[in-house]
Amino acid sequence: MAGETTIIKPDLQFVNDIIASGGDTLKKCYQCDTCSVVCNPTPDSKPFPRKEMLQAQWGLKSVLKSPDIWLCHQCSDCTVYCPRGAKPGEVMNALRKMCIETYAAPPLLAKMVGDSKFLLALLALPVLLLLAALKVTGHLAIPEGPIVYSKLFPTLLVDFIFVPAFFFAVAVLAKGVMAYWKDLNESSPFKTKVEGNLVGNLIATLQDILMHNRFRQCETTYPRSTNHLFVVAGFIFLLVVTTWGFLNEWVLHNEPPYFLLSPIKLMAMAGTAALIYGIYNIIKERQANAAQAGLGGYYDWLFVYVVFAVGVTGLGSWVFRLLGIKILAYPTYFLHLTSVFFLFFYAPYTKMAHMVYRTAAMLYARMSGRGF
Ligand code: SF4
Ligand code: SF4
């Protein structure tokens, strides 16, 4: 409206936080807009990431409430073509990290997960918890006889530790994403009324995500979308296996271990193989493209290596058990439980949370007509 004044409140601390979160090249940007031109996933109207670079330089916190930071799939095409080396793809990544931290509770835990100084303290929680559980139940020794992991950690004990951890993560994620959804609807500059059937649009969004349709528009790091698809498939298989095992135990009262070629074992093997294959190739691809696309920061690599640890220790537990090497099998299984706990308990604060925030942003984009 003519004559209307917009008051901007820059926040210098916010700018410093972006720099500390991996957006250290932020100030090199001189707003040429090349990045928005070469970005395939961006909508034509109010494209990203140039405007996010500007908002970030000005310290406008409202950028964290934008759906656009999640419509970016970190393909790095913009980073490759930026004439100033401002790495807009890395800045968008830093903004997503800060978005997760903003909505996750308690904020202290979110800060700790994003800071390498606290890694040992975060690791200590599952290690001490599992050791304490073994001590209390009298299992703090390598069991006699054939290798059966439930002799070390009885299934009831595993459920007693992991089920509350899982529900804690789900509750924190749900609270965070609901607050984000509210902010999307109240403060987005693209606000057009969100319309349509929520369930129908959610199903369409999930289909889009599972097929990686937007991810596949990327060019520089195109193989990353295929590798990511393997990781997602691995997670889905292992989720089905875990649910299947839980029902087997508590509803059908079948005791593990299952025979080698049972469907549940075959599915677990396929899921583990997909997970390891996908995450290993992501590591290789990131390292190979580091010079042009950026290497990513501690936050990215923490998530990548935790997923890798879950896959490798899961495979190691299985192989060492088959080979009958007790001295390696039980410690590897302990490490497997530690990494699984780390992955799920801290999920609301790590990059794993991108699953729910990106889904919410893509759902919002679809329902508000933003680029779909
Ligand atoms: S980030 Fe780079 S390409 Fe994008 S507007 Fe700034 S200088 Fe130009
Ligand atoms: S990283 Fe890729 S998707 Fe994200 S803004 Fe840059 S070009 Fe677009």
Coordinates of C-alpha atoms and ligand atoms in Angstrom, one line a residue:
M1 CA 0.0 0.0 0.0
A2 CA 1.4 3.5 -0.9
G3 CA 2.9 5.3 2.0
E4 CA 3.0 2.2 4.2
T5 CA 6.1 1.9 6.4
T6 CA 7.7 -1.5 7.2
I7 CA 9.8 -1.5 10.3
I8 CA 12.7 -4.0 10.2
K9 CA 14.3 -5.1 13.4
P10 CA 17.7 -6.6 12.5
D11 CA 19.2 -8.9 15.1
L12 CA 23.0 -9.1 15.0
Q13 CA 23.2 -12.0 17.4
F14 CA 21.0 -13.9 14.9
V15 CA 23.5 -13.2 12.2
N16 CA 26.3 -14.4 14.3
D17 CA 24.3 -17.6 15.1
I18 CA 23.9 -18.3 11.4
I19 CA 27.6 -17.9 10.9
A20 CA 28.3 -20.2 13.8
S21 CA 25.8 -22.7 12.4
G22 CA 27.7 -23.1 9.1
G23 CA 26.6 -20.0 7.2
D24 CA 30.0 -18.3 7.6
T25 CA 30.1 -17.2 4.0
L26 CA 26.9 -15.3 4.4
K27 CA 28.4 -11.8 4.2
K28 CA 30.0 -12.4 0.8
C29 CA 26.6 -12.2 -0.9
Y30 CA 26.0 -9.1 -3.1
Q31 CA 22.5 -10.0 -4.2
C32 CA 23.1 -10.8 -7.8
D33 CA 20.3 -13.4 -7.8
T34 CA 22.2 -16.0 -9.8
C35 CA 21.4 -18.5 -7.1
S36 CA 17.6 -18.1 -7.5
V37 CA 18.0 -18.4 -11.3
V38 CA 19.9 -21.7 -11.2
C39 CA 17.7 -23.3 -8.4
N40 CA 15.4 -25.8 -10.0
P41 CA 13.1 -26.6 -7.0
T42 CA 12.3 -22.9 -6.3
P43 CA 8.9 -21.5 -7.4
D44 CA 8.9 -18.7 -9.9
S45 CA 7.2 -16.3 -7.5
K46 CA 9.3 -14.9 -4.7
P47 CA 12.1 -17.5 -5.4
F48 CA 14.7 -18.7 -3.0
P49 CA 17.5 -18.6 -1.9
R50 CA 18.5 -14.9 -2.7
K51 CA 15.8 -13.5 -0.5
E52 CA 16.9 -15.8 2.4
M53 CA 20.5 -14.5 1.9
L54 CA 19.2 -11.0 2.3
Q55 CA 17.0 -11.8 5.3
A56 CA 19.9 -13.7 6.9
Q57 CA 22.3 -10.8 6.3
W58 CA 19.8 -8.4 7.8
G59 CA 19.3 -10.6 10.8
L60 CA 15.6 -11.1 10.2
K61 CA 14.5 -14.0 12.4
S62 CA 11.3 -14.4 10.5
V63 CA 13.2 -16.3 7.9
L64 CA 13.0 -19.3 10.2
K65 CA 9.2 -19.3 9.9
S66 CA 9.4 -19.5 6.1
P67 CA 8.4 -22.7 4.3
D68 CA 11.1 -22.0 1.7
I69 CA 14.0 -23.0 3.8
W70 CA 12.6 -26.5 3.8
L71 CA 11.6 -26.5 0.1
C72 CA 15.4 -26.3 -0.6
H73 CA 16.8 -29.8 -0.8
Q74 CA 20.5 -28.9 -0.4
C75 CA 21.5 -29.9 -3.9
S76 CA 24.1 -27.1 -4.0
D77 CA 23.5 -25.9 -7.5
C78 CA 23.3 -22.4 -6.2
T79 CA 26.6 -22.8 -4.3
V80 CA 28.3 -24.0 -7.4
Y81 CA 27.2 -21.0 -9.5
C82 CA 27.4 -18.2 -6.9
P83 CA 30.0 -15.8 -8.3
R84 CA 31.0 -14.6 -4.8
G85 CA 31.5 -18.0 -3.0
A86 CA 28.7 -17.1 -0.6
K87 CA 27.5 -20.7 -0.5
P88 CA 23.8 -20.1 -0.3
G89 CA 23.1 -23.8 -0.1
E90 CA 25.1 -23.9 3.1
V91 CA 23.4 -20.9 4.5
M92 CA 20.0 -22.5 3.8
N93 CA 21.2 -25.5 5.6
A94 CA 22.3 -23.4 8.6
L95 CA 18.8 -21.8 8.7
R96 CA 17.2 -25.3 8.8
K97 CA 19.4 -26.3 11.7
M98 CA 18.3 -23.1 13.5
C99 CA 14.7 -23.8 12.7
I100 CA 14.9 -27.2 14.3
E101 CA 16.6 -25.7 17.4
T102 CA 14.0 -23.0 17.6
Y103 CA 11.1 -25.4 17.8
A104 CA 12.7 -28.2 19.8
A105 CA 12.2 -28.4 23.5
P106 CA 14.0 -28.1 25.8
P107 CA 16.2 -25.5 24.0
L108 CA 19.3 -26.4 26.0
L109 CA 19.3 -30.0 24.7
A110 CA 18.9 -28.6 21.1
K111 CA 21.9 -26.4 21.6
M112 CA 23.9 -29.3 23.0
V113 CA 23.2 -31.5 20.1
G114 CA 24.3 -28.8 17.7
D115 CA 27.6 -28.3 19.5
S116 CA 30.5 -30.8 19.2
K117 CA 31.7 -29.8 22.7
F118 CA 28.8 -31.8 24.2
L119 CA 29.1 -34.9 22.1
L120 CA 30.7 -37.0 24.8
A121 CA 28.0 -35.9 27.3
L122 CA 25.3 -36.8 24.9
L123 CA 26.8 -40.2 24.3
A124 CA 27.2 -40.8 28.0
L125 CA 23.5 -40.9 28.5
P126 CA 22.7 -44.1 26.5
V127 CA 26.0 -45.7 27.5
L128 CA 25.4 -45.2 31.3
L129 CA 21.7 -46.0 31.0
L130 CA 22.4 -49.3 29.3
L131 CA 25.2 -50.2 31.7
A132 CA 23.0 -49.3 34.7
A133 CA 20.2 -51.5 33.2
L134 CA 22.7 -54.4 32.9
K135 CA 24.0 -53.9 36.4
V136 CA 20.5 -53.7 38.0
T137 CA 19.3 -56.8 36.2
G138 CA 22.5 -58.7 36.9
H139 CA 23.6 -59.1 33.3
L140 CA 26.8 -57.2 33.4
A141 CA 28.9 -60.0 32.0
I142 CA 29.3 -62.0 28.7
P143 CA 26.6 -64.7 28.9
E144 CA 27.6 -68.4 28.8
G145 CA 26.5 -70.7 25.9
P146 CA 25.5 -69.8 22.4
I147 CA 25.2 -66.2 21.4
V148 CA 21.7 -65.0 22.1
Y149 CA 21.4 -61.3 22.6
S150 CA 18.3 -61.5 24.7
K151 CA 20.5 -63.3 27.4
L152 CA 22.3 -60.0 27.7
F153 CA 19.4 -57.6 27.2
P154 CA 16.1 -59.4 27.8
T155 CA 13.4 -58.1 25.4
L156 CA 11.4 -56.7 28.2
L157 CA 14.4 -54.6 29.3
V158 CA 15.0 -53.3 25.8
D159 CA 11.3 -52.3 25.5
F160 CA 11.5 -50.7 29.0
I161 CA 14.3 -48.4 27.8
F162 CA 13.5 -47.8 24.1
V163 CA 9.7 -47.4 24.2
P164 CA 9.7 -44.4 26.5
A165 CA 12.7 -42.9 24.5
F166 CA 10.7 -43.3 21.3
F167 CA 7.6 -41.7 22.7
F168 CA 9.7 -38.9 24.2
A169 CA 11.0 -38.1 20.7
V170 CA 7.6 -38.4 19.1
A171 CA 6.1 -36.0 21.7
V172 CA 8.9 -33.4 21.2
L173 CA 8.7 -33.6 17.5
A174 CA 4.9 -33.3 17.5
K175 CA 5.0 -30.2 19.8
G176 CA 7.7 -28.6 17.6
V177 CA 6.1 -29.2 14.3
M178 CA 2.7 -28.0 15.5
A179 CA 4.2 -24.7 16.6
Y180 CA 6.0 -24.5 13.3
W181 CA 2.7 -25.2 11.4
K182 CA 1.0 -22.4 13.4
D183 CA 3.8 -20.0 12.6
L184 CA 3.7 -20.9 8.9
N185 CA 0.0 -20.1 8.8
E186 CA 0.3 -16.9 10.8
S187 CA 3.5 -15.3 9.6
S188 CA 4.4 -16.5 6.1
P189 CA 4.7 -13.7 3.6
F190 CA 3.2 -16.1 1.1
K191 CA 0.1 -16.5 3.1
T192 CA -2.8 -17.3 1.0
K193 CA -5.5 -19.3 2.8
V194 CA -4.5 -22.9 3.3
E195 CA -7.1 -24.8 1.4
G196 CA -8.2 -28.3 0.6
N197 CA -8.4 -31.7 2.3
L198 CA -5.6 -32.1 4.8
V199 CA -5.5 -35.8 4.7
G200 CA -5.6 -36.0 0.9
N201 CA -2.9 -33.3 0.6
L202 CA -0.8 -35.0 3.2
I203 CA -0.9 -38.3 1.3
A204 CA 0.1 -36.5 -1.9
T205 CA 2.9 -34.8 -0.1
L206 CA 4.2 -38.1 1.3
Q207 CA 4.1 -39.6 -2.1
D208 CA 6.1 -36.7 -3.4
I209 CA 8.7 -37.1 -0.7
L210 CA 8.9 -40.9 -1.0
M211 CA 9.4 -40.6 -4.8
H212 CA 12.0 -37.8 -4.2
N213 CA 10.4 -35.8 -7.0
R214 CA 11.7 -32.4 -5.9
F215 CA 15.1 -33.8 -4.8
R216 CA 15.5 -35.2 -8.3
Q217 CA 15.4 -31.8 -9.8
C218 CA 18.9 -31.1 -8.4
E219 CA 21.8 -31.3 -10.8
T220 CA 25.2 -31.0 -9.0
T221 CA 24.6 -33.6 -6.4
Y222 CA 21.9 -35.6 -8.3
P223 CA 23.3 -39.0 -7.0
R224 CA 22.6 -37.8 -3.5
S225 CA 18.8 -38.2 -4.2
T226 CA 19.3 -41.8 -5.2
N227 CA 21.5 -42.5 -2.1
H228 CA 19.0 -40.8 0.1
L229 CA 16.3 -43.0 -1.4
F230 CA 18.2 -46.1 -0.3
V231 CA 18.5 -44.7 3.3
V232 CA 14.8 -43.9 3.4
A233 CA 14.0 -47.4 2.1
G234 CA 16.3 -48.9 4.7
F235 CA 14.6 -47.0 7.5
I236 CA 11.1 -48.1 6.3
F237 CA 12.2 -51.8 6.1
L238 CA 13.7 -51.6 9.6
L239 CA 10.7 -49.9 11.0
V240 CA 8.5 -52.7 9.6
V241 CA 10.9 -55.3 11.1
T242 CA 10.8 -53.6 14.5
T243 CA 7.0 -53.4 14.5
W244 CA 6.8 -56.9 13.3
G245 CA 9.2 -58.1 16.1
F246 CA 7.2 -56.2 18.7
L247 CA 3.9 -57.8 17.6
N248 CA 5.5 -61.2 17.4
E249 CA 6.8 -60.8 21.0
W250 CA 3.8 -59.3 22.7
V251 CA 0.8 -60.5 20.6
L252 CA 1.9 -63.8 19.1
H253 CA 4.4 -64.7 21.9
N254 CA 7.1 -66.0 19.4
E255 CA 10.5 -65.8 20.9
P256 CA 13.6 -64.6 18.9
P257 CA 16.0 -65.5 17.5
Y258 CA 14.3 -66.2 14.2
F259 CA 15.6 -68.7 11.7
L260 CA 18.1 -67.4 9.2
L261 CA 15.9 -67.2 6.1
S262 CA 12.7 -66.2 7.9
P263 CA 10.8 -63.3 6.2
I264 CA 11.6 -61.0 9.2
K265 CA 15.3 -61.8 8.9
L266 CA 15.4 -61.3 5.2
M267 CA 13.6 -58.0 5.5
A268 CA 16.0 -56.9 8.3
M269 CA 19.0 -57.8 6.0
A270 CA 17.5 -55.9 3.0
G271 CA 16.9 -52.9 5.2
T272 CA 20.3 -52.9 6.8
A273 CA 22.0 -53.3 3.4
A274 CA 20.0 -50.4 1.9
L275 CA 20.8 -48.2 4.9
I276 CA 24.6 -48.9 4.8
Y277 CA 24.8 -48.7 1.0
G278 CA 22.9 -45.4 0.9
I279 CA 24.7 -43.7 3.8
Y280 CA 28.1 -44.9 2.7
N281 CA 27.6 -43.4 -0.8
I282 CA 26.3 -40.1 0.8
I283 CA 29.5 -39.9 2.7
K284 CA 31.6 -40.5 -0.4
E285 CA 29.5 -38.1 -2.6
R286 CA 29.8 -35.3 0.0
Q287 CA 33.5 -35.7 0.3
A288 CA 34.0 -35.9 -3.5
N289 CA 31.9 -32.7 -4.1
A290 CA 33.2 -30.8 -1.1
A291 CA 35.2 -28.3 -3.1
Q292 CA 32.3 -27.1 -5.2
A293 CA 29.2 -27.9 -3.1
G294 CA 30.6 -27.4 0.4
L295 CA 31.4 -30.2 2.9
G296 CA 28.6 -29.5 5.5
G297 CA 29.2 -28.9 9.2
Y298 CA 29.3 -30.9 12.4
Y299 CA 25.5 -31.0 12.5
D300 CA 25.2 -32.7 9.1
W301 CA 28.0 -35.1 9.8
L302 CA 26.7 -36.1 13.3
F303 CA 23.5 -37.4 11.7
V304 CA 25.3 -39.1 8.9
Y305 CA 27.7 -40.9 11.2
V306 CA 25.0 -41.9 13.7
V307 CA 23.0 -43.5 10.8
F308 CA 26.2 -45.2 9.6
A309 CA 26.9 -46.5 13.1
V310 CA 23.4 -47.9 13.4
G311 CA 23.8 -49.8 10.1
V312 CA 27.3 -51.1 10.7
T313 CA 26.8 -52.2 14.3
G314 CA 23.6 -53.9 13.3
L315 CA 25.4 -55.8 10.5
G316 CA 28.3 -56.5 12.8
S317 CA 26.1 -57.9 15.6
W318 CA 24.5 -60.3 13.1
V319 CA 27.8 -61.4 11.5
F320 CA 29.6 -61.9 14.8
R321 CA 26.7 -63.9 16.1
L322 CA 26.7 -66.2 13.0
L323 CA 30.5 -66.7 13.4
G324 CA 30.1 -67.4 17.1
I325 CA 32.6 -64.7 18.2
K326 CA 31.2 -63.8 21.6
I327 CA 33.9 -61.3 22.6
L328 CA 33.0 -59.2 19.6
A329 CA 29.3 -60.0 19.2
Y330 CA 28.1 -58.7 22.6
P331 CA 30.1 -55.5 22.7
T332 CA 29.0 -54.8 19.1
Y333 CA 25.4 -55.4 20.1
F334 CA 25.8 -53.0 23.0
L335 CA 27.2 -50.3 20.6
H336 CA 24.2 -51.0 18.3
L337 CA 21.7 -50.3 21.1
T338 CA 23.7 -47.2 22.0
S339 CA 23.6 -45.8 18.5
V340 CA 19.9 -46.7 18.0
F341 CA 19.1 -44.9 21.3
F342 CA 21.1 -41.9 20.2
L343 CA 19.4 -41.8 16.8
F344 CA 15.9 -41.9 18.2
F345 CA 16.1 -40.1 21.5
Y346 CA 17.9 -37.1 20.0
A347 CA 15.9 -37.1 16.8
P348 CA 13.9 -33.9 17.6
Y349 CA 17.3 -32.0 17.8
T350 CA 19.4 -33.6 15.1
K351 CA 19.1 -33.5 11.3
M352 CA 16.7 -36.4 11.6
A353 CA 14.0 -33.9 12.5
H354 CA 14.1 -32.7 8.9
M355 CA 11.6 -35.5 8.1
V356 CA 8.8 -33.8 9.9
Y357 CA 9.7 -30.1 9.3
R358 CA 10.2 -30.7 5.6
T359 CA 6.9 -32.6 5.4
A360 CA 5.1 -29.8 7.2
A361 CA 6.6 -27.2 4.9
M362 CA 5.9 -29.1 1.7
L363 CA 2.3 -29.8 2.9
Y364 CA 1.9 -26.1 3.6
A365 CA 3.4 -25.2 0.2
R366 CA 0.9 -27.6 -1.5
M367 CA -2.1 -26.3 0.3
S368 CA -1.2 -22.7 -0.1
G369 CA -0.4 -23.0 -3.8
R370 CA 3.3 -22.3 -3.3
G371 CA 5.0 -23.8 -6.3
F372 CA 2.9 -27.1 -6.7
Ligands
SF4_1 S1 24.3 -15.9 -2.8 FE1 25.7 -15.6 -4.5 S2 24.5 -16.0 -6.3 FE2 23.1 -15.6 -4.6 S3 22.6 -13.5 -4.7 FE3 24.3 -13.7 -3.3 S4 26.1 -13.5 -4.5 FE4 24.5 -13.8 -5.9
SF4_2 S1 20.8 -25.9 -2.5 FE1 19.6 -26.4 -4.4 S2 17.5 -26.4 -3.7 FE2 18.6 -25.3 -2.2 S3 18.5 -23.2 -2.8 FE3 20.4 -24.0 -3.6 S4 19.9 -24.7 -5.7 FE4 18.0 -24.4 -4.6

